[in-house]
mmCIF file of C-alpha atoms and ligand atoms in Angstrom:
data_model
loop_
_atom_site.group_PDB
_atom_site.id
_atom_site.type_symbol
_atom_site.label_atom_id
_atom_site.label_comp_id
_atom_site.label_asym_id
_atom_site.label_seq_id
_atom_site.Cartn_x
_atom_site.Cartn_y
_atom_site.Cartn_z
ATOM 1 C CA UNK T 19 93.263 90.663 93.564
ATOM 2 C CA UNK T 20 97.468 91.250 92.441
ATOM 3 C CA UNK T 21 97.962 94.739 90.334
ATOM 4 C CA UNK T 22 101.408 95.577 89.302
ATOM 5 C CA UNK T 23 104.006 97.849 88.058
ATOM 6 C CA UNK T 24 106.733 97.129 86.158
ATOM 7 C CA UNK T 25 110.069 99.096 87.906
ATOM 8 C CA UNK T 26 112.329 98.808 85.015
ATOM 9 C CA UNK T 27 114.351 95.442 86.255
ATOM 10 C CA UNK T 28 111.154 94.159 88.140
ATOM 11 C CA UNK T 29 108.564 91.172 85.632
ATOM 12 C CA UNK T 30 105.985 89.449 87.268
ATOM 13 C CA UNK T 31 104.754 85.668 86.101
ATOM 14 C CA UNK T 32 102.074 83.752 86.898
ATOM 15 C CA UNK T 33 102.378 86.500 90.279
ATOM 16 C CA UNK T 34 105.887 85.429 90.669
ATOM 17 C CA UNK T 35 108.630 88.196 90.585
ATOM 18 C CA UNK T 36 111.573 87.390 89.201
ATOM 19 C CA UNK T 37 114.193 90.759 89.326
ATOM 20 C CA UNK T 38 116.874 90.978 86.958
ATOM 21 C CA UNK T 39 120.245 92.583 86.629
ATOM 22 C CA UNK T 40 119.771 96.007 85.518
ATOM 23 C CA UNK T 41 118.076 99.614 87.136
ATOM 24 C CA UNK T 42 116.477 98.541 90.966
ATOM 25 C CA UNK T 43 120.168 96.429 91.827
ATOM 26 C CA UNK T 44 120.858 97.215 94.512
ATOM 27 C CA UNK T 45 117.476 99.114 95.331
ATOM 28 C CA UNK T 46 116.544 97.479 98.895
ATOM 29 C CA UNK T 47 112.518 96.336 97.751
ATOM 30 C CA UNK T 48 110.609 96.930 101.449
ATOM 31 C CA UNK T 49 107.004 95.385 101.970
ATOM 32 C CA UNK T 50 104.326 97.705 104.218
ATOM 33 C CA UNK T 51 102.209 95.188 105.224
ATOM 34 C CA UNK T 52 99.231 97.681 106.561
ATOM 35 C CA UNK T 53 100.828 100.512 103.337
ATOM 36 C CA UNK T 54 97.215 101.403 102.377
ATOM 37 C CA UNK T 55 95.580 102.911 105.262
ATOM 38 C CA UNK T 56 96.397 106.602 107.274
ATOM 39 C CA UNK T 57 100.368 106.004 107.243
ATOM 40 C CA UNK T 58 100.744 104.247 104.605
ATOM 41 C CA UNK T 59 101.133 105.940 101.802
ATOM 42 C CA UNK T 60 102.907 108.574 103.473
ATOM 43 C CA UNK T 61 105.768 105.969 103.776
ATOM 44 C CA UNK T 62 105.517 104.492 100.722
ATOM 45 C CA UNK T 63 105.862 107.935 98.717
ATOM 46 C CA UNK T 64 108.353 109.064 101.359
ATOM 47 C CA UNK T 65 110.747 105.534 100.775
ATOM 48 C CA UNK T 66 109.921 105.764 96.580
ATOM 49 C CA UNK T 67 111.583 109.774 96.566
ATOM 50 C CA UNK T 68 114.310 107.774 98.214
ATOM 51 C CA UNK T 69 114.962 105.092 95.695
ATOM 52 C CA UNK T 70 113.754 102.056 97.088
ATOM 53 C CA UNK T 71 111.238 99.333 95.964
ATOM 54 C CA UNK T 72 107.563 100.117 98.020
ATOM 55 C CA UNK T 73 105.622 96.638 97.747
ATOM 56 C CA UNK T 74 102.488 97.532 99.778
ATOM 57 C CA UNK T 75 99.604 94.791 101.499
ATOM 58 C CA UNK T 76 96.908 95.116 102.342
ATOM 59 C CA UNK T 77 93.390 93.854 101.830
ATOM 60 C CA UNK T 78 91.687 97.580 102.245
ATOM 61 C CA UNK T 79 89.164 96.909 104.828
ATOM 62 C CA UNK T 80 88.163 100.717 104.864
ATOM 63 C CA UNK T 81 87.841 100.452 100.798
ATOM 64 C CA UNK T 82 90.705 103.262 100.436
ATOM 65 C CA UNK T 83 91.508 100.669 97.133
ATOM 66 C CA UNK T 84 91.731 104.075 95.081
ATOM 67 C CA UNK T 85 94.264 105.824 96.995
ATOM 68 C CA UNK T 86 96.748 103.549 95.345
ATOM 69 C CA UNK T 87 96.152 104.895 92.675
ATOM 70 C CA UNK T 88 98.320 108.173 93.196
ATOM 71 C CA UNK T 89 101.247 106.560 93.700
ATOM 72 C CA UNK T 90 101.121 104.038 90.446
ATOM 73 C CA UNK T 91 102.995 106.428 88.509
ATOM 74 C CA UNK T 92 105.445 106.170 90.391
ATOM 75 C CA UNK T 93 108.763 103.762 89.164
ATOM 76 C CA UNK T 94 109.418 101.410 91.991
ATOM 77 C CA UNK T 95 105.828 101.207 92.772
ATOM 78 C CA UNK T 96 104.101 97.603 93.505
ATOM 79 C CA UNK T 97 100.022 96.962 95.471
ATOM 80 C CA UNK T 98 99.130 93.064 96.077
ATOM 81 C CA UNK T 99 96.268 93.175 97.124
ATOM 82 C CA UNK T 100 95.428 90.881 100.141
ATOM 83 C CA UNK T 101 95.860 89.303 104.415
ATOM 84 C CA UNK T 102 98.896 89.256 106.108
ATOM 85 C CA UNK T 103 97.108 86.084 108.033
ATOM 86 C CA UNK T 104 96.996 84.764 104.703
ATOM 87 C CA UNK T 105 100.729 82.609 103.918
ATOM 88 C CA UNK T 106 100.432 81.981 100.323
ATOM 89 C CA UNK T 107 99.769 86.233 100.598
ATOM 90 C CA UNK T 108 103.183 86.422 102.642
ATOM 91 C CA UNK T 109 105.065 84.418 100.688
ATOM 92 C CA UNK T 110 104.612 86.381 97.759
ATOM 93 C CA UNK T 111 104.812 89.426 100.293
ATOM 94 C CA UNK T 112 108.521 88.621 100.543
ATOM 95 C CA UNK T 113 109.436 87.848 97.319
ATOM 96 C CA UNK T 114 112.101 89.799 96.925
ATOM 97 C CA UNK T 115 111.887 91.712 99.893
ATOM 98 C CA UNK T 116 115.033 93.294 101.785
ATOM 99 C CA UNK T 117 112.612 94.470 104.194
ATOM 100 C CA UNK T 118 109.687 95.188 105.963
ATOM 101 C CA UNK T 119 107.267 97.090 107.473
ATOM 102 C CA UNK T 120 104.506 95.955 109.151
ATOM 103 C CA UNK T 121 101.184 98.744 110.050
ATOM 104 C CA UNK T 122 98.718 96.676 109.463
ATOM 105 C CA UNK T 123 95.962 95.764 111.426
ATOM 106 C CA UNK T 124 92.903 96.975 112.718
ATOM 107 C CA UNK T 125 94.166 99.948 114.125
ATOM 108 C CA UNK T 126 92.170 101.692 117.507
ATOM 109 C CA UNK T 127 90.424 100.306 120.333
ATOM 110 C CA UNK T 128 86.828 101.730 119.209
ATOM 111 C CA UNK T 129 87.721 98.895 116.885
ATOM 112 C CA UNK T 130 89.226 96.344 118.425
ATOM 113 C CA UNK T 131 86.141 96.634 121.428
ATOM 114 C CA UNK T 132 83.056 96.233 118.617
ATOM 115 C CA UNK T 133 84.808 92.702 116.518
ATOM 116 C CA UNK T 134 86.639 91.121 119.005
ATOM 117 C CA UNK T 135 86.755 88.058 116.570
ATOM 118 C CA UNK T 136 88.067 89.620 114.115
ATOM 119 C CA UNK T 137 90.774 90.812 116.187
ATOM 120 C CA UNK T 138 91.802 87.951 117.632
ATOM 121 C CA UNK T 139 91.945 86.246 113.985
ATOM 122 C CA UNK T 140 93.914 89.958 112.171
ATOM 123 C CA UNK T 141 96.077 91.830 115.510
ATOM 124 C CA UNK T 142 97.156 88.290 117.715
ATOM 125 C CA UNK T 143 97.164 84.960 115.324
ATOM 126 C CA UNK T 144 96.863 86.602 112.073
ATOM 127 C CA UNK T 145 100.621 88.557 113.094
ATOM 128 C CA UNK T 146 101.771 86.098 114.932
ATOM 129 C CA UNK T 147 101.549 83.944 111.538
ATOM 130 C CA UNK T 148 103.320 86.811 109.632
ATOM 131 C CA UNK T 149 106.267 87.269 112.063
ATOM 132 C CA UNK T 150 106.891 82.938 111.860
ATOM 133 C CA UNK T 151 106.694 83.690 108.094
ATOM 134 C CA UNK T 152 109.467 85.538 108.323
ATOM 135 C CA UNK T 153 112.918 83.867 109.131
ATOM 136 C CA UNK T 154 114.124 82.486 106.698
ATOM 137 C CA UNK T 155 113.786 84.983 104.417
ATOM 138 C CA UNK T 156 116.833 87.291 102.963
ATOM 139 C CA UNK T 157 115.185 90.562 105.335
ATOM 140 C CA UNK T 158 117.831 92.699 106.926
ATOM 141 C CA UNK T 159 115.126 94.627 108.840
ATOM 142 C CA UNK T 160 111.706 93.817 109.836
ATOM 143 C CA UNK T 161 110.009 96.902 111.633
ATOM 144 C CA UNK T 162 106.913 96.572 113.828
ATOM 145 C CA UNK T 163 104.681 100.047 114.232
ATOM 146 C CA UNK T 164 103.725 99.508 117.832
ATOM 147 C CA UNK T 165 101.366 101.899 119.842
ATOM 148 C CA UNK T 166 102.551 104.329 123.381
ATOM 149 C CA UNK T 167 98.879 103.364 123.804
ATOM 150 C CA UNK T 168 101.185 100.281 125.393
ATOM 151 C CA UNK T 169 101.828 102.520 128.401
ATOM 152 C CA UNK T 170 98.466 102.207 129.525
ATOM 153 C CA UNK T 171 97.531 105.560 132.211
ATOM 154 C CA UNK T 172 100.636 107.106 134.036
ATOM 155 C CA UNK T 173 100.140 109.543 136.793
ATOM 156 C CA UNK T 174 100.655 112.845 136.466
ATOM 157 C CA UNK T 175 104.064 113.515 137.341
ATOM 158 C CA UNK T 176 105.250 110.640 135.493
ATOM 159 C CA UNK T 177 106.578 111.017 132.120
ATOM 160 C CA UNK T 178 107.205 107.127 129.801
ATOM 161 C CA UNK T 179 110.506 106.466 127.976
ATOM 162 C CA UNK T 180 110.787 102.296 126.955
ATOM 163 C CA UNK T 181 111.946 100.946 129.717
ATOM 164 C CA UNK T 182 108.489 101.867 131.696
ATOM 165 C CA UNK T 183 106.390 99.785 132.931
ATOM 166 C CA UNK T 184 103.462 98.622 129.947
ATOM 167 C CA UNK T 185 100.362 99.068 131.046
ATOM 168 C CA UNK T 186 98.572 98.427 128.242
ATOM 169 C CA UNK T 187 94.379 99.492 128.982
ATOM 170 C CA UNK T 188 92.998 97.883 126.008
ATOM 171 C CA UNK T 189 92.411 95.282 123.483
ATOM 172 C CA UNK T 190 94.106 96.296 120.107
ATOM 173 C CA UNK T 191 97.342 97.784 123.116
ATOM 174 C CA UNK T 192 97.265 94.311 124.064
ATOM 175 C CA UNK T 193 98.369 92.673 121.331
ATOM 176 C CA UNK T 194 100.860 95.167 120.006
ATOM 177 C CA UNK T 195 102.629 94.469 122.983
ATOM 178 C CA UNK T 196 102.919 90.700 122.797
ATOM 179 C CA UNK T 197 103.653 91.082 118.955
ATOM 180 C CA UNK T 198 106.242 93.166 121.004
ATOM 181 C CA UNK T 199 107.354 90.497 122.380
ATOM 182 C CA UNK T 200 107.644 87.891 119.842
ATOM 183 C CA UNK T 201 109.758 89.850 117.861
ATOM 184 C CA UNK T 202 112.222 90.644 120.694
ATOM 185 C CA UNK T 203 112.345 87.336 121.862
ATOM 186 C CA UNK T 204 114.314 86.572 117.701
ATOM 187 C CA UNK T 205 116.831 88.294 118.213
ATOM 188 C CA UNK T 206 120.022 86.237 117.987
ATOM 189 C CA UNK T 207 117.955 83.626 116.123
ATOM 190 C CA UNK T 208 117.595 84.915 113.105
ATOM 191 C CA UNK T 209 119.164 87.360 110.282
ATOM 192 C CA UNK T 210 116.999 90.575 110.289
ATOM 193 C CA UNK T 211 117.406 92.970 112.544
ATOM 194 C CA UNK T 212 114.202 93.877 114.084
ATOM 195 C CA UNK T 213 112.765 97.720 115.358
ATOM 196 C CA UNK T 214 110.521 98.566 117.413
ATOM 197 C CA UNK T 215 108.683 101.834 117.084
ATOM 198 C CA UNK T 216 106.081 103.170 120.353
ATOM 199 C CA UNK T 217 103.944 105.426 118.289
ATOM 200 C CA UNK T 218 102.237 109.114 119.067
ATOM 201 C CA UNK T 219 98.842 109.379 118.440
ATOM 202 C CA UNK T 220 99.347 110.261 114.333
ATOM 203 C CA UNK T 221 97.541 113.838 112.776
ATOM 204 C CA UNK T 222 98.122 114.977 109.642
ATOM 205 C CA UNK T 223 96.372 115.288 105.718
ATOM 206 C CA UNK T 224 96.412 112.208 104.166
ATOM 207 C CA UNK T 225 95.185 110.412 100.875
ATOM 208 C CA UNK T 226 92.686 108.262 103.509
ATOM 209 C CA UNK T 227 92.623 110.969 106.206
ATOM 210 C CA UNK T 228 91.214 109.621 109.310
ATOM 211 C CA UNK T 229 88.609 111.734 111.490
ATOM 212 C CA UNK T 230 88.395 108.886 114.055
ATOM 213 C CA UNK T 231 91.417 110.631 115.884
ATOM 214 C CA UNK T 232 91.301 113.591 118.216
ATOM 215 C CA UNK T 233 93.167 116.319 117.108
ATOM 216 C CA UNK T 234 91.526 115.262 113.433
ATOM 217 C CA UNK T 235 87.638 114.992 114.998
ATOM 218 C CA UNK T 236 88.419 117.645 116.758
ATOM 219 C CA UNK T 237 89.444 120.373 113.859
ATOM 220 C CA UNK T 238 86.517 118.673 111.543
ATOM 221 C CA UNK T 239 83.653 118.985 114.357
ATOM 222 C CA UNK T 240 84.513 122.853 115.601
ATOM 223 C CA UNK T 241 85.292 123.655 111.933
ATOM 224 C CA UNK T 242 81.511 123.238 111.120
ATOM 225 C CA UNK T 243 80.299 124.412 114.035
ATOM 226 C CA UNK T 244 79.112 121.397 116.004
ATOM 227 C CA UNK T 245 78.726 121.189 119.752
ATOM 228 C CA UNK T 246 82.577 119.136 120.808
ATOM 229 C CA UNK T 247 82.071 116.878 124.227
ATOM 230 C CA UNK T 248 85.817 116.283 125.294
ATOM 231 C CA UNK T 249 86.030 113.838 127.940
ATOM 232 C CA UNK T 250 88.434 114.337 130.571
ATOM 233 C CA UNK T 251 89.724 117.458 129.296
ATOM 234 C CA UNK T 252 93.119 117.402 131.230
ATOM 235 C CA UNK T 253 95.110 113.870 129.955
ATOM 236 C CA UNK T 254 97.822 113.332 128.492
ATOM 237 C CA UNK T 255 98.784 112.189 124.857
ATOM 238 C CA UNK T 256 101.749 112.667 122.608
ATOM 239 C CA UNK T 257 100.824 113.022 118.832
ATOM 240 C CA UNK T 258 102.730 113.284 116.123
ATOM 241 C CA UNK T 259 102.390 113.643 112.244
ATOM 242 C CA UNK T 260 102.529 111.314 109.405
ATOM 243 C CA UNK T 261 104.787 113.394 107.321
ATOM 244 C CA UNK T 262 107.182 112.443 111.066
ATOM 245 C CA UNK T 263 106.247 109.245 110.993
ATOM 246 C CA UNK T 264 107.249 108.017 107.807
ATOM 247 C CA UNK T 265 110.815 110.282 107.883
ATOM 248 C CA UNK T 266 110.519 108.150 111.133
ATOM 249 C CA UNK T 267 110.985 104.688 109.454
ATOM 250 C CA UNK T 268 112.756 106.252 106.858
ATOM 251 C CA UNK T 269 115.487 106.603 109.570
ATOM 252 C CA UNK T 270 114.884 103.588 111.300
ATOM 253 C CA UNK T 271 115.693 102.084 107.450
ATOM 254 C CA UNK T 272 118.553 103.737 107.383
ATOM 255 C CA UNK T 273 120.462 104.255 110.786
ATOM 256 C CA UNK T 274 123.577 101.539 111.178
ATOM 257 C CA UNK T 275 122.343 97.901 112.492
ATOM 258 C CA UNK T 276 123.918 99.112 115.633
ATOM 259 C CA UNK T 277 121.775 101.990 116.741
ATOM 260 C CA UNK T 278 118.391 99.764 116.015
ATOM 261 C CA UNK T 279 119.382 97.103 116.895
ATOM 262 C CA UNK T 280 116.294 94.601 118.203
ATOM 263 C CA UNK T 281 115.650 98.308 119.831
ATOM 264 C CA UNK T 282 112.200 99.680 121.130
ATOM 265 C CA UNK T 283 112.030 103.709 120.468
ATOM 266 C CA UNK T 284 108.681 105.822 120.714
ATOM 267 C CA UNK T 285 107.949 108.097 117.929
ATOM 268 C CA UNK T 286 107.379 111.066 119.069
ATOM 269 C CA UNK T 287 108.660 114.393 120.165
ATOM 270 C CA UNK T 288 107.407 116.184 123.799
ATOM 271 C CA UNK T 289 106.512 119.402 122.617
ATOM 272 C CA UNK T 290 103.692 116.794 120.785
ATOM 273 C CA UNK T 291 102.650 115.887 124.257
ATOM 274 C CA UNK T 292 98.969 117.630 124.279
ATOM 275 C CA UNK T 293 96.401 117.245 126.911
ATOM 276 C CA UNK T 294 92.438 117.785 125.415
ATOM 277 C CA UNK T 295 92.526 121.095 126.224
ATOM 278 C CA UNK T 296 95.574 122.899 125.075
ATOM 279 C CA UNK T 297 94.357 120.549 121.329
ATOM 280 C CA UNK T 298 90.736 122.652 121.892
ATOM 281 C CA UNK T 299 92.879 125.635 123.143
ATOM 282 C CA UNK T 300 94.418 125.780 119.769
ATOM 283 C CA UNK T 301 91.912 125.283 117.413
ATOM 284 C CA UNK T 302 90.056 128.209 119.055
ATOM 285 C CA UNK T 303 92.806 130.151 117.560
ATOM 286 C CA UNK T 304 91.747 129.760 114.595
ATOM 287 C CA UNK T 305 87.539 128.848 115.037
ATOM 288 C CA UNK T 306 86.988 130.881 118.164
ATOM 289 C CA UNK T 307 83.736 130.555 117.806
ATOM 290 C CA UNK T 308 83.698 126.846 118.044
ATOM 291 C CA UNK T 309 80.887 125.817 121.109
ATOM 292 C CA UNK T 310 82.233 123.494 123.269
ATOM 293 C CA UNK T 311 81.219 120.935 126.039
ATOM 294 C CA UNK T 312 83.710 119.338 128.530
ATOM 295 C CA UNK T 313 83.278 116.481 131.643
ATOM 296 C CA UNK T 314 86.128 114.297 133.259
ATOM 297 C CA UNK T 315 85.212 110.430 133.554
ATOM 298 C CA UNK T 316 84.990 109.418 129.890
ATOM 299 C CA UNK T 317 84.650 106.435 128.457
ATOM 300 C CA UNK T 318 89.012 106.536 127.178
ATOM 301 C CA UNK T 319 90.748 106.684 130.569
ATOM 302 C CA UNK T 320 94.361 106.453 128.105
ATOM 303 C CA UNK T 321 95.997 109.252 130.264
ATOM 304 C CA UNK T 322 100.691 108.941 129.580
ATOM 305 C CA UNK T 323 103.264 111.165 129.146
ATOM 306 C CA UNK T 324 106.045 109.902 126.755
ATOM 307 C CA UNK T 325 109.826 110.579 126.745
ATOM 308 C CA UNK T 326 111.687 110.242 123.360
ATOM 309 C CA UNK T 327 115.036 111.453 124.684
ATOM 310 C CA UNK T 328 116.530 108.125 123.199
ATOM 311 C CA UNK T 329 114.598 108.282 119.358
ATOM 312 C CA UNK T 330 115.692 111.950 119.556
ATOM 313 C CA UNK T 331 119.559 111.068 120.779
ATOM 314 C CA UNK T 332 119.416 107.779 118.213
ATOM 315 C CA UNK T 333 117.716 108.175 115.168
ATOM 316 C CA UNK T 334 118.852 112.008 115.230
ATOM 317 C CA UNK T 335 114.935 112.193 114.767
ATOM 318 C CA UNK T 336 112.641 115.577 116.161
ATOM 319 C CA UNK T 337 109.124 116.617 114.613
ATOM 320 C CA UNK T 338 108.934 118.902 112.232
ATOM 321 C CA UNK T 339 105.402 119.832 113.132
ATOM 322 C CA UNK T 340 104.192 120.863 115.681
ATOM 323 C CA UNK T 341 100.063 120.284 116.340
ATOM 324 C CA UNK T 342 99.192 123.473 115.589
ATOM 325 C CA UNK T 343 100.718 122.604 112.209
ATOM 326 C CA UNK T 344 98.922 120.616 111.973
ATOM 327 C CA UNK T 345 95.756 121.909 112.711
ATOM 328 C CA UNK T 346 96.028 124.439 110.616
ATOM 329 C CA UNK T 347 96.713 122.655 107.344
ATOM 330 C CA UNK T 348 93.811 120.675 107.782
ATOM 331 C CA UNK T 349 91.265 123.460 108.669
ATOM 332 C CA UNK T 350 92.164 124.988 105.529
ATOM 333 C CA UNK T 351 91.773 121.878 103.545
ATOM 334 C CA UNK T 352 88.435 121.791 104.806
ATOM 335 C CA UNK T 353 87.821 126.173 104.584
ATOM 336 C CA UNK T 354 88.336 124.057 100.548
ATOM 337 C CA UNK T 355 86.021 121.458 100.837
ATOM 338 C CA UNK T 356 88.663 119.032 100.075
ATOM 339 C CA UNK T 357 86.630 116.514 101.510
ATOM 340 C CA UNK T 358 83.161 116.435 99.969
ATOM 341 C CA UNK T 359 82.247 113.312 100.688
ATOM 342 C CA UNK T 360 82.732 112.523 104.438
ATOM 343 C CA UNK T 361 79.286 112.075 104.674
ATOM 344 C CA UNK T 362 79.002 109.257 102.481
ATOM 345 C CA UNK T 363 81.907 107.533 102.925
ATOM 346 C CA UNK T 364 82.454 107.479 106.334
ATOM 347 C CA UNK T 365 84.097 103.981 107.140
ATOM 348 C CA UNK T 366 86.793 104.836 104.043
ATOM 349 C CA UNK T 367 87.406 108.298 106.749
ATOM 350 C CA UNK T 368 87.246 106.155 109.871
ATOM 351 C CA UNK T 369 88.032 103.224 110.977
ATOM 352 C CA UNK T 370 84.123 101.667 112.645
ATOM 353 C CA UNK T 371 83.060 98.720 110.645
ATOM 354 C CA UNK T 372 85.008 95.713 109.047
ATOM 355 C CA UNK T 373 83.802 92.618 106.944
ATOM 356 C CA UNK T 374 86.282 90.169 107.435
ATOM 357 C CA UNK T 375 87.547 88.276 105.537
ATOM 358 C CA UNK T 376 86.596 91.056 102.916
ATOM 359 C CA UNK T 377 84.217 89.142 100.718
HETATM 360 N N1 NAD Z 7 96.987 105.630 113.751
HETATM 361 C C1 NAD Z 7 97.550 106.099 114.511
HETATM 362 O O1 NAD Z 7 97.325 107.080 115.513
HETATM 363 C C2 NAD Z 7 98.523 105.627 115.074
HETATM 364 C C3 NAD Z 7 99.551 106.026 116.475
HETATM 365 C C4 NAD Z 7 99.947 104.644 117.052
HETATM 366 C C5 NAD Z 7 100.414 103.470 116.250
HETATM 367 N N2 NAD Z 7 99.728 103.468 115.237
HETATM 368 C C6 NAD Z 7 100.144 102.217 114.466
HETATM 369 O O2 NAD Z 7 100.164 103.083 113.127
HETATM 370 C C7 NAD Z 7 99.571 101.782 111.262
HETATM 371 C C8 NAD Z 7 98.769 102.591 110.764
HETATM 372 O O3 NAD Z 7 98.570 102.390 111.562
HETATM 373 P P1 NAD Z 7 97.496 103.379 110.838
HETATM 374 O O4 NAD Z 7 96.837 105.064 111.309
HETATM 375 O O5 NAD Z 7 97.518 103.717 109.210
HETATM 376 O O6 NAD Z 7 96.315 102.715 110.214
HETATM 377 P P2 NAD Z 7 94.692 102.627 109.297
HETATM 378 O O7 NAD Z 7 94.595 101.927 110.210
HETATM 379 O O8 NAD Z 7 94.940 103.503 108.792
HETATM 380 O O9 NAD Z 7 95.795 101.499 108.507
HETATM 381 C C9 NAD Z 7 95.625 99.953 108.322
HETATM 382 C C10 NAD Z 7 95.759 99.378 107.044
HETATM 383 O O10 NAD Z 7 95.712 97.553 107.527
HETATM 384 C C11 NAD Z 7 94.627 97.238 106.656
HETATM 385 N N3 NAD Z 7 94.626 95.842 106.753
HETATM 386 C C12 NAD Z 7 94.101 95.431 108.862
HETATM 387 N N4 NAD Z 7 94.390 94.096 108.387
HETATM 388 C C13 NAD Z 7 94.957 93.594 107.424
HETATM 389 C C14 NAD Z 7 95.508 92.500 107.092
HETATM 390 N N5 NAD Z 7 94.758 91.296 107.980
HETATM 391 N N6 NAD Z 7 95.651 92.536 105.972
HETATM 392 C C15 NAD Z 7 96.755 93.446 104.936
HETATM 393 N N7 NAD Z 7 95.900 94.703 105.489
HETATM 394 C C16 NAD Z 7 95.855 94.663 106.488
HETATM 395 C C17 NAD Z 7 94.186 97.405 106.686
HETATM 396 O O11 NAD Z 7 93.132 97.563 105.454
HETATM 397 C C18 NAD Z 7 94.455 99.238 106.297
HETATM 398 O O12 NAD Z 7 94.689 100.050 105.055
HETATM 399 C C19 NAD Z 7 99.018 100.493 112.400
HETATM 400 O O13 NAD Z 7 100.268 99.400 113.550
HETATM 401 C C20 NAD Z 7 98.959 101.591 114.172
HETATM 402 O O14 NAD Z 7 99.209 100.940 115.201
HETATM 403 C C21 NAD Z 7 98.906 103.586 114.394
#
C-alpha cells in the first residue's frame, strides 16, 4: 500500500515521484526508515516543523499505521508502507531523497531473542541490503540510529565514551555493531556522510508509546499499584527523552560536514545516567504507596554508564528533559486515562509479537 500526500512540488505517477520546480525546490527530503514506531513520528514532526520534506517508510510491525494520520495534514509529509529488506521498496523510498535516517528494525533484546529468524532477516540481512542500496544515490547524509547497549556490561568505576570497547550481549546489539562497522567502512568510498548515533534508552510521551521500556513500564505498574519486581536495582543505564532524540537527529542533519562525517556519537546526557533504584525512587515521589520488591541476578545483566562529552561539544546537544520530567508527564497522562486501550492493544504499546513478512 502506498499512501501519499502532495506537497507543493511533489507529485506521484504510478507510485513514482517527480519533482517539479516550485516551493519545495531546495528543501531536503529526509527518508525515515522505521518512522512509524515509538521515536520516528516525533522525529518526523520536528523535521516537518523545520521545513524538511519527510517520507516515512515502515511496515508497521506493531499495527501503528494510525499514528501516521496525525502527520498527514503537514505539508511535505509522505508515507510508504513497506519493508526495508525489499529492494523495490527501498528504491521508491530513496527516490528524490537527500538524506536518510535509519530507525527501522526489530528493536530490543526480548523480541530479537523471541524471533531469531525475523531478527536475521530484518536486522542483519535487511539492514545490510539497505546499506548496499544507498550507494550511488544522490544523498548528503545517512544517519544510523544504534544503541548504547553495544557497551554491554562495564565495570562499576568505568564510563563508556565512543572509543570504549564494544561488548554487545544480545542478538539485537550484535547486529547494531555489525551495521555500524559496515557503514563506517564506507568512509572515502561514497559521496554521502554517515553519522552513527548510539541512543540511550528512550522515555517520554509519543503517539506510539512503548510500555515495554524501563521508565514507562515502571511508571505504569506503579500507577496501577501492581507490585513491581525490580531486577538488579543497582545496574546503570543512560536514558533520554524522545523529544531530545528528535533534536539530536535534527542537529546531525544540520551540523557542518567536518563535525559529523563518519563520526560515532553517544546520544544522551550524563545527568540521565540512572540506576533502576534511582528511577523507582523518583517515581515514588509521585506515587509514594506503590509496592516494590527488589531482586538480584535477573535476566538482563546490562550495566553501563555512558560519557556524552562528544555530542555535547560537537553537536552542541544537551538533553532538555530530566527523567523526573518524563515521569511527571507520563504519570499525568495515565491519571487522565489517555491510554484506555492498553489491555486490548498490548502489541501496539510494546514490542511483543511480530508476523513477518507482514501479511
Ligand atoms: N527505544 C529505545 O529505547 C531505543 C534505544 C536505543 C536505540 N534505539 C533505536 O532507535 C530506533 C527506533 O526505536 P523505537 O523505540 O522507535 O522502535 P520501534 O520498534 O517502536 O520502531 C521501529 C519501527 O521499525 C519498523 N520496522 C521494523 N522492521 C522493518 C522493516 N524491515 N522495514 C520497515 N520498517 C520496519 C517497525 O514497524 C517499527 O515501526 C531503533 O533503531 C532502535 O534500535 C531505540
